[in-house]
């Protein structure tokens, strides 16, 4: 009886929360009818939804969504969150503005938010730079640390923001509002532009790219490449926008960012077409048997890095939020062990610690222990 009551109360709170969220500007915008008709030409949009290259189930493992939610809320791994704020190198606008054409430097801010300095361009990936996530903070995970290594206001001018998909932990309304005036251009998957326009970004500074589309910046090529995931910011817009991984190519260096997604043959195809890569920022975290096809296990992260032919792995999508029922540091422990077994170089910087290519040893301390 108590369990049934608890489930009913939880469901009621979720319904109330969703109703509130639907009134929030954080939900974003919707593609127009004309845009949706155009998306049908992409080859991976059908019946009003974007599709993956291979069949992909959102839920796996044979358990119901309600059981999964119950387990996440009331039967968490005892180490799902760290006991204290994580070590972090605090940055400011002066320590992160040295733009040179020969420097390739990556600074990871936690979860998937990263700044890539390449070919004299500042490229910002999935800038979720808020402590709270989404329109209902009491319902969604909060960041482990009460502050970030840098704020949106402290970032240097940004030449391009790349968004992998529209989930709240990758496309953050508050960050976009604080950041939009210093961004030259936003490059996003099909459909995601509607969110940015709703939030006040000028249409001339937003470009939607389909898989395998590319754009040219001075000295740099940006390519939207496939991923295996899903999208949506509410209950009624599942897969109404697309999702991407991203390739950055300068005259001398190549960087890959996986975005979110499950393991699949697209990694090998990307490696054959665009590799080898000097560094791959790869999703590594928030996995579970209940959604095994939309997020990779750490061992799959390592294999995907080998598939894209990257020399070095930088695991991301961990160390900020608990969105799955595993220990908070399980991703990096397992990825480090598997990389050692397969003799793949891995770099494990602290939050805010720059990773500079070609200037000596990369950060590899076991700071999470």
Short mmCIF file of C-alpha atoms in Angstrom, two decimals:
data_model
loop_
_atom_site.label_atom_id
_atom_site.label_comp_id
_atom_site.label_asym_id
_atom_site.label_seq_id
_atom_site.Cartn_x
_atom_site.Cartn_y
_atom_site.Cartn_z
CA UNK A 1 0.00 0.00 0.00
CA UNK A 2 2.81 2.41 0.92
CA UNK A 3 4.69 1.57 -2.27
CA UNK A 4 1.56 2.21 -4.35
CA UNK A 5 1.02 5.53 -2.58
CA UNK A 6 4.61 6.56 -3.14
CA UNK A 7 4.39 5.69 -6.82
CA UNK A 8 1.15 7.68 -7.13
CA UNK A 9 2.66 10.71 -5.41
CA UNK A 10 5.76 10.50 -7.58
CA UNK A 11 3.61 10.34 -10.71
CA UNK A 12 1.55 13.30 -9.51
CA UNK A 13 4.68 15.37 -8.89
CA UNK A 14 5.99 14.47 -12.32
CA UNK A 15 2.75 15.51 -13.99
CA UNK A 16 2.77 18.80 -12.09
CA UNK A 17 6.40 19.34 -12.99
CA UNK A 18 5.81 18.65 -16.67
CA UNK A 19 2.82 21.00 -16.71
CA UNK A 20 4.99 23.73 -15.21
CA UNK A 21 7.84 23.00 -17.61
CA UNK A 22 5.54 23.34 -20.60
CA UNK A 23 4.94 26.95 -19.59
CA UNK A 24 8.65 27.70 -19.23
CA UNK A 25 10.74 29.35 -21.97
CA UNK A 26 13.34 26.64 -21.33
CA UNK A 27 11.23 24.26 -23.39
CA UNK A 28 12.40 26.15 -26.47
CA UNK A 29 10.81 26.45 -29.90
CA UNK A 30 9.47 24.18 -32.62
CA UNK A 31 10.52 23.77 -36.25
CA UNK A 32 8.08 25.25 -38.75
CA UNK A 33 5.96 23.12 -41.09
CA UNK A 34 8.16 24.18 -44.01
CA UNK A 35 11.27 23.10 -42.12
CA UNK A 36 9.72 19.75 -41.25
CA UNK A 37 8.92 19.16 -44.92
CA UNK A 38 12.54 19.97 -45.79
CA UNK A 39 13.85 17.57 -43.12
CA UNK A 40 12.26 14.69 -45.04
CA UNK A 41 15.01 15.20 -47.64
CA UNK A 42 17.65 14.30 -45.07
CA UNK A 43 16.95 10.59 -45.38
CA UNK A 44 16.73 10.10 -41.61
CA UNK A 45 13.43 11.87 -40.89
CA UNK A 46 10.17 9.97 -41.18
CA UNK A 47 6.65 10.39 -39.80
CA UNK A 48 7.63 13.55 -37.95
CA UNK A 49 10.67 12.06 -36.20
CA UNK A 50 14.38 11.83 -36.81
CA UNK A 51 15.82 8.29 -36.93
CA UNK A 52 19.18 6.67 -36.29
CA UNK A 53 21.24 4.94 -38.94
CA UNK A 54 20.54 1.59 -37.26
CA UNK A 55 17.46 0.49 -35.28
CA UNK A 56 17.74 1.92 -31.78
CA UNK A 57 15.54 1.23 -28.77
CA UNK A 58 15.20 3.99 -26.21
CA UNK A 59 14.61 1.52 -23.38
CA UNK A 60 16.29 -1.88 -23.16
CA UNK A 61 16.73 -4.48 -20.43
CA UNK A 62 13.09 -5.51 -20.15
CA UNK A 63 12.14 -3.24 -17.24
CA UNK A 64 9.44 -0.57 -17.29
CA UNK A 65 10.10 3.15 -17.26
CA UNK A 66 8.35 3.41 -13.88
CA UNK A 67 10.60 0.75 -12.35
CA UNK A 68 13.63 2.52 -13.77
CA UNK A 69 12.48 5.83 -12.27
CA UNK A 70 11.79 4.20 -8.90
CA UNK A 71 15.28 2.70 -8.88
CA UNK A 72 16.87 6.03 -9.77
CA UNK A 73 14.97 7.97 -7.10
CA UNK A 74 14.96 5.51 -4.21
CA UNK A 75 17.63 2.85 -4.85
CA UNK A 76 20.66 4.84 -6.00
CA UNK A 77 24.21 3.59 -5.97
CA UNK A 78 25.66 4.82 -2.63
CA UNK A 79 28.52 6.44 -4.58
CA UNK A 80 26.30 8.03 -7.24
CA UNK A 81 27.49 11.48 -6.17
CA UNK A 82 30.89 12.50 -4.77
CA UNK A 83 31.19 13.21 -1.07
CA UNK A 84 32.63 16.69 -1.68
CA UNK A 85 33.07 19.18 -4.54
CA UNK A 86 35.52 17.96 -7.15
CA UNK A 87 38.99 19.48 -7.63
CA UNK A 88 38.93 22.26 -10.17
CA UNK A 89 41.30 24.74 -11.77
CA UNK A 90 39.59 28.12 -11.68
CA UNK A 91 39.94 30.11 -14.90
CA UNK A 92 39.28 33.68 -15.94
CA UNK A 93 39.04 35.59 -19.19
CA UNK A 94 42.76 36.43 -19.13
CA UNK A 95 43.97 32.86 -18.66
CA UNK A 96 41.91 31.50 -21.53
CA UNK A 97 42.25 34.08 -24.32
CA UNK A 98 45.63 33.32 -25.88
CA UNK A 99 44.52 32.84 -29.49
CA UNK A 100 47.33 31.56 -31.74
CA UNK A 101 46.98 29.71 -35.02
CA UNK A 102 49.46 26.99 -34.05
CA UNK A 103 47.92 26.21 -30.63
CA UNK A 104 45.51 23.32 -30.18
CA UNK A 105 44.14 23.36 -26.67
CA UNK A 106 41.05 21.79 -25.12
CA UNK A 107 39.59 22.89 -21.78
CA UNK A 108 36.89 20.67 -20.30
CA UNK A 109 34.50 22.35 -17.85
CA UNK A 110 32.63 19.22 -16.73
CA UNK A 111 29.96 17.01 -18.30
CA UNK A 112 30.37 17.70 -22.04
CA UNK A 113 31.02 21.45 -22.03
CA UNK A 114 34.45 22.13 -23.54
CA UNK A 115 36.36 24.92 -25.26
CA UNK A 116 38.49 23.87 -28.23
CA UNK A 117 41.10 26.36 -29.42
CA UNK A 118 42.22 25.36 -32.90
CA UNK A 119 43.44 27.26 -35.99
CA UNK A 120 43.07 30.52 -34.09
CA UNK A 121 39.35 29.83 -33.54
CA UNK A 122 37.49 29.46 -30.23
CA UNK A 123 35.02 26.59 -30.62
CA UNK A 124 32.64 25.92 -27.72
CA UNK A 125 31.02 22.48 -27.42
CA UNK A 126 27.66 21.91 -25.70
CA UNK A 127 28.02 24.84 -23.28
CA UNK A 128 26.01 23.73 -20.26
CA UNK A 129 27.52 26.20 -17.77
CA UNK A 130 24.77 26.29 -15.14
CA UNK A 131 24.68 24.69 -11.72
CA UNK A 132 21.00 23.76 -12.09
CA UNK A 133 19.55 21.88 -15.05
CA UNK A 134 16.28 22.50 -16.82
CA UNK A 135 13.11 24.33 -15.80
CA UNK A 136 12.47 22.21 -12.68
CA UNK A 137 15.69 22.09 -10.61
CA UNK A 138 14.13 20.01 -7.82
CA UNK A 139 13.31 17.31 -10.36
CA UNK A 140 16.58 17.24 -12.30
CA UNK A 141 20.14 16.62 -11.06
CA UNK A 142 22.20 19.54 -9.82
CA UNK A 143 25.90 19.96 -10.56
CA UNK A 144 28.32 18.40 -8.09
CA UNK A 145 30.26 21.65 -7.71
CA UNK A 146 28.47 24.83 -6.62
CA UNK A 147 30.43 26.78 -9.24
CA UNK A 148 32.24 26.13 -12.51
CA UNK A 149 35.82 26.69 -13.54
CA UNK A 150 34.62 29.67 -15.58
CA UNK A 151 31.34 31.49 -16.13
CA UNK A 152 29.73 32.22 -19.48
CA UNK A 153 30.47 35.91 -18.93
CA UNK A 154 34.21 35.21 -18.44
CA UNK A 155 34.63 33.24 -21.64
CA UNK A 156 36.49 34.92 -24.50
CA UNK A 157 34.68 35.80 -27.75
CA UNK A 158 33.49 32.55 -29.30
CA UNK A 159 33.80 31.95 -33.03
CA UNK A 160 31.44 28.98 -33.09
CA UNK A 161 29.19 27.10 -30.68
CA UNK A 162 28.49 23.49 -31.65
CA UNK A 163 25.45 21.78 -30.13
CA UNK A 164 25.19 17.98 -30.29
CA UNK A 165 21.47 17.73 -29.42
CA UNK A 166 18.77 19.54 -27.48
CA UNK A 167 18.69 17.71 -24.12
CA UNK A 168 18.92 20.00 -21.10
CA UNK A 169 22.38 18.80 -20.07
CA UNK A 170 23.79 19.89 -23.46
CA UNK A 171 21.64 22.83 -24.55
CA UNK A 172 21.11 25.11 -21.56
CA UNK A 173 18.72 28.05 -21.81
CA UNK A 174 20.41 30.13 -19.11
CA UNK A 175 23.87 29.64 -20.63
CA UNK A 176 22.68 30.60 -24.12
CA UNK A 177 21.06 33.76 -22.76
CA UNK A 178 24.28 34.79 -21.03
CA UNK A 179 26.53 33.77 -23.90
CA UNK A 180 24.70 34.67 -27.09
CA UNK A 181 26.06 38.20 -27.58
CA UNK A 182 29.69 37.01 -27.63
CA UNK A 183 29.12 34.13 -30.09
CA UNK A 184 29.78 34.78 -33.76
CA UNK A 185 27.79 31.76 -34.95
CA UNK A 186 25.87 28.73 -33.71
CA UNK A 187 26.02 25.46 -35.69
CA UNK A 188 23.38 22.97 -34.65
CA UNK A 189 21.60 19.79 -35.82
CA UNK A 190 18.41 20.06 -37.87
CA UNK A 191 15.55 21.51 -35.84
CA UNK A 192 17.64 22.77 -32.92
CA UNK A 193 17.80 26.27 -34.37
CA UNK A 194 14.17 26.83 -33.33
CA UNK A 195 15.21 26.79 -29.68
CA UNK A 196 17.92 29.40 -30.22
CA UNK A 197 15.63 31.72 -32.18
CA UNK A 198 13.01 31.50 -29.41
CA UNK A 199 15.70 32.53 -26.93
CA UNK A 200 16.66 35.64 -28.87
CA UNK A 201 19.61 34.53 -31.00
CA UNK A 202 19.59 36.37 -34.33
CA UNK A 203 18.58 34.08 -37.24
CA UNK A 204 21.63 35.22 -39.23
CA UNK A 205 23.86 33.66 -36.55
CA UNK A 206 22.26 30.21 -36.55
CA UNK A 207 22.96 27.47 -39.11
CA UNK A 208 21.40 24.02 -39.02
CA UNK A 209 23.50 21.21 -40.47
CA UNK A 210 22.46 17.76 -41.59
CA UNK A 211 24.79 14.79 -41.18
CA UNK A 212 27.83 15.16 -43.46
CA UNK A 213 27.20 18.88 -44.06
CA UNK A 214 30.25 21.07 -43.49
CA UNK A 215 31.13 24.73 -43.05
CA UNK A 216 34.37 26.63 -43.48
CA UNK A 217 35.87 29.02 -40.94
CA UNK A 218 39.27 30.67 -41.47
CA UNK A 219 41.72 27.77 -41.36
CA UNK A 220 39.11 25.33 -40.04
CA UNK A 221 36.52 22.92 -41.43
CA UNK A 222 33.57 21.89 -39.23
CA UNK A 223 31.62 18.77 -40.19
CA UNK A 224 28.37 17.47 -38.70
CA UNK A 225 28.60 13.68 -38.47
CA UNK A 226 26.13 10.98 -37.33
CA UNK A 227 25.45 9.90 -33.76
CA UNK A 228 23.13 7.24 -32.28
CA UNK A 229 20.85 8.97 -29.82
CA UNK A 230 17.49 10.76 -29.48
CA UNK A 231 16.19 14.24 -28.70
CA UNK A 232 13.43 16.25 -27.06
CA UNK A 233 12.88 18.74 -24.25
CA UNK A 234 9.31 17.72 -23.36
CA UNK A 235 6.82 14.87 -23.55
CA UNK A 236 5.40 15.91 -26.92
CA UNK A 237 8.50 16.65 -29.01
CA UNK A 238 10.52 13.41 -28.83
CA UNK A 239 12.93 13.19 -31.80
CA UNK A 240 11.53 16.33 -33.42
CA UNK A 241 15.12 17.61 -33.71
CA UNK A 242 18.24 15.81 -34.86
CA UNK A 243 21.51 14.96 -33.05
CA UNK A 244 25.12 15.02 -34.21
CA UNK A 245 28.72 14.32 -33.51
CA UNK A 246 31.28 16.85 -34.76
CA UNK A 247 34.58 16.88 -36.63
CA UNK A 248 37.07 19.77 -36.52
CA UNK A 249 39.84 19.85 -39.15
CA UNK A 250 42.66 22.38 -39.37
CA UNK A 251 45.64 22.19 -41.70
CA UNK A 252 47.57 20.12 -39.14
CA UNK A 253 45.19 18.80 -36.45
CA UNK A 254 41.88 16.96 -36.24
CA UNK A 255 39.51 16.79 -33.26
CA UNK A 256 36.41 14.61 -32.88
CA UNK A 257 33.53 15.14 -30.45
CA UNK A 258 31.08 12.26 -30.13
CA UNK A 259 28.14 14.08 -28.58
CA UNK A 260 25.82 11.61 -26.82
CA UNK A 261 24.93 8.20 -28.14
CA UNK A 262 25.25 4.47 -28.19
CA UNK A 263 27.98 2.45 -29.85
CA UNK A 264 27.47 1.74 -33.54
CA UNK A 265 29.06 1.37 -36.98
CA UNK A 266 29.04 5.13 -37.55
CA UNK A 267 32.25 5.51 -35.54
CA UNK A 268 34.24 3.35 -37.92
CA UNK A 269 32.73 5.16 -40.91
CA UNK A 270 33.67 8.55 -39.43
CA UNK A 271 37.21 7.32 -38.80
CA UNK A 272 37.56 6.10 -42.37
CA UNK A 273 36.21 9.34 -43.87
CA UNK A 274 37.65 11.98 -41.54
CA UNK A 275 40.34 10.36 -39.39
CA UNK A 276 42.85 9.91 -38.02
CA UNK A 277 42.20 12.31 -35.15
CA UNK A 278 44.72 13.79 -32.75
CA UNK A 279 42.16 13.83 -29.93
CA UNK A 280 38.63 12.53 -29.40
CA UNK A 281 36.27 13.92 -26.77
CA UNK A 282 34.05 10.90 -26.20
CA UNK A 283 30.89 10.37 -24.20
CA UNK A 284 31.71 8.30 -21.12
CA UNK A 285 29.04 8.23 -18.44
CA UNK A 286 25.32 8.08 -17.65
CA UNK A 287 25.02 4.50 -18.97
CA UNK A 288 22.70 1.72 -17.81
CA UNK A 289 21.37 -1.63 -19.01
CA UNK A 290 17.99 0.11 -19.27
CA UNK A 291 19.24 2.34 -22.10
CA UNK A 292 22.14 0.37 -23.53
CA UNK A 293 21.64 1.54 -27.13
CA UNK A 294 21.67 5.31 -26.53
CA UNK A 295 24.68 5.64 -24.18
CA UNK A 296 27.97 3.75 -24.33
CA UNK A 297 29.60 1.70 -21.61
CA UNK A 298 33.14 2.91 -20.84
CA UNK A 299 34.62 -0.07 -22.66
CA UNK A 300 32.59 0.88 -25.73
CA UNK A 301 33.85 4.44 -25.41
CA UNK A 302 37.40 3.16 -25.72
CA UNK A 303 36.51 0.98 -28.71
CA UNK A 304 34.70 3.87 -30.40
CA UNK A 305 37.84 5.98 -29.96
CA UNK A 306 39.84 3.29 -31.73
CA UNK A 307 37.15 3.08 -34.42
CA UNK A 308 37.43 6.77 -35.28
CA UNK A 309 41.22 6.35 -35.31
CA UNK A 310 41.98 8.84 -32.55
CA UNK A 311 45.39 8.92 -30.92
CA UNK A 312 44.15 10.18 -27.54
CA UNK A 313 40.87 9.81 -25.65
CA UNK A 314 39.45 12.55 -23.43
CA UNK A 315 36.39 11.07 -21.64
CA UNK A 316 33.52 13.55 -21.14
CA UNK A 317 29.85 13.40 -20.08
CA UNK A 318 30.74 12.68 -16.47
CA UNK A 319 31.98 14.55 -13.38
CA UNK A 320 29.08 17.03 -13.19
CA UNK A 321 25.63 15.41 -12.90
CA UNK A 322 24.25 12.07 -11.79
CA UNK A 323 21.88 10.86 -14.51
CA UNK A 324 22.37 7.10 -14.14
CA UNK A 325 22.69 4.56 -11.34
CA UNK A 326 26.44 4.03 -11.33
CA UNK A 327 29.17 5.43 -9.10
CA UNK A 328 30.10 8.95 -10.18
CA UNK A 329 33.72 7.95 -10.94
CA UNK A 330 32.93 4.54 -12.45
CA UNK A 331 33.16 5.88 -16.03
CA UNK A 332 36.72 7.15 -15.76
CA UNK A 333 37.94 4.15 -13.75
CA UNK A 334 36.62 1.68 -16.32
CA UNK A 335 37.69 3.75 -19.33
CA UNK A 336 41.21 4.18 -17.94
CA UNK A 337 41.53 0.44 -17.32
CA UNK A 338 40.24 -0.46 -20.78
CA UNK A 339 42.45 2.13 -22.49
CA UNK A 340 45.48 0.66 -20.71
CA UNK A 341 44.47 -2.85 -21.80
CA UNK A 342 44.13 -1.79 -25.44
CA UNK A 343 47.16 0.54 -25.28
CA UNK A 344 45.20 3.66 -26.12
CA UNK A 345 46.49 6.97 -24.77
CA UNK A 346 44.01 8.69 -22.45
CA UNK A 347 44.08 12.12 -20.86
CA UNK A 348 42.19 12.82 -17.62
CA UNK A 349 42.36 16.52 -16.80
CA UNK A 350 40.75 18.09 -13.76
CA UNK A 351 37.83 20.40 -14.42
CA UNK A 352 39.25 23.52 -16.02
CA UNK A 353 42.71 22.04 -16.62
CA UNK A 354 43.82 22.74 -20.21
CA UNK A 355 44.96 19.91 -22.47
CA UNK A 356 47.47 21.27 -24.99
CA UNK A 357 48.50 19.01 -27.85
CA UNK A 358 52.12 18.62 -28.89
CA UNK A 359 53.76 20.42 -25.96
CA UNK A 360 54.62 17.54 -23.64
CA UNK A 361 52.86 15.00 -21.42
CA UNK A 362 49.08 15.28 -21.24
CA UNK A 363 47.23 15.42 -17.89
CA UNK A 364 46.89 11.87 -16.55
CA UNK A 365 46.58 12.13 -12.78
CA UNK A 366 44.09 9.86 -10.99
CA UNK A 367 42.45 12.82 -9.25
CA UNK A 368 39.07 11.07 -8.82
CA UNK A 369 40.44 8.47 -6.40
#
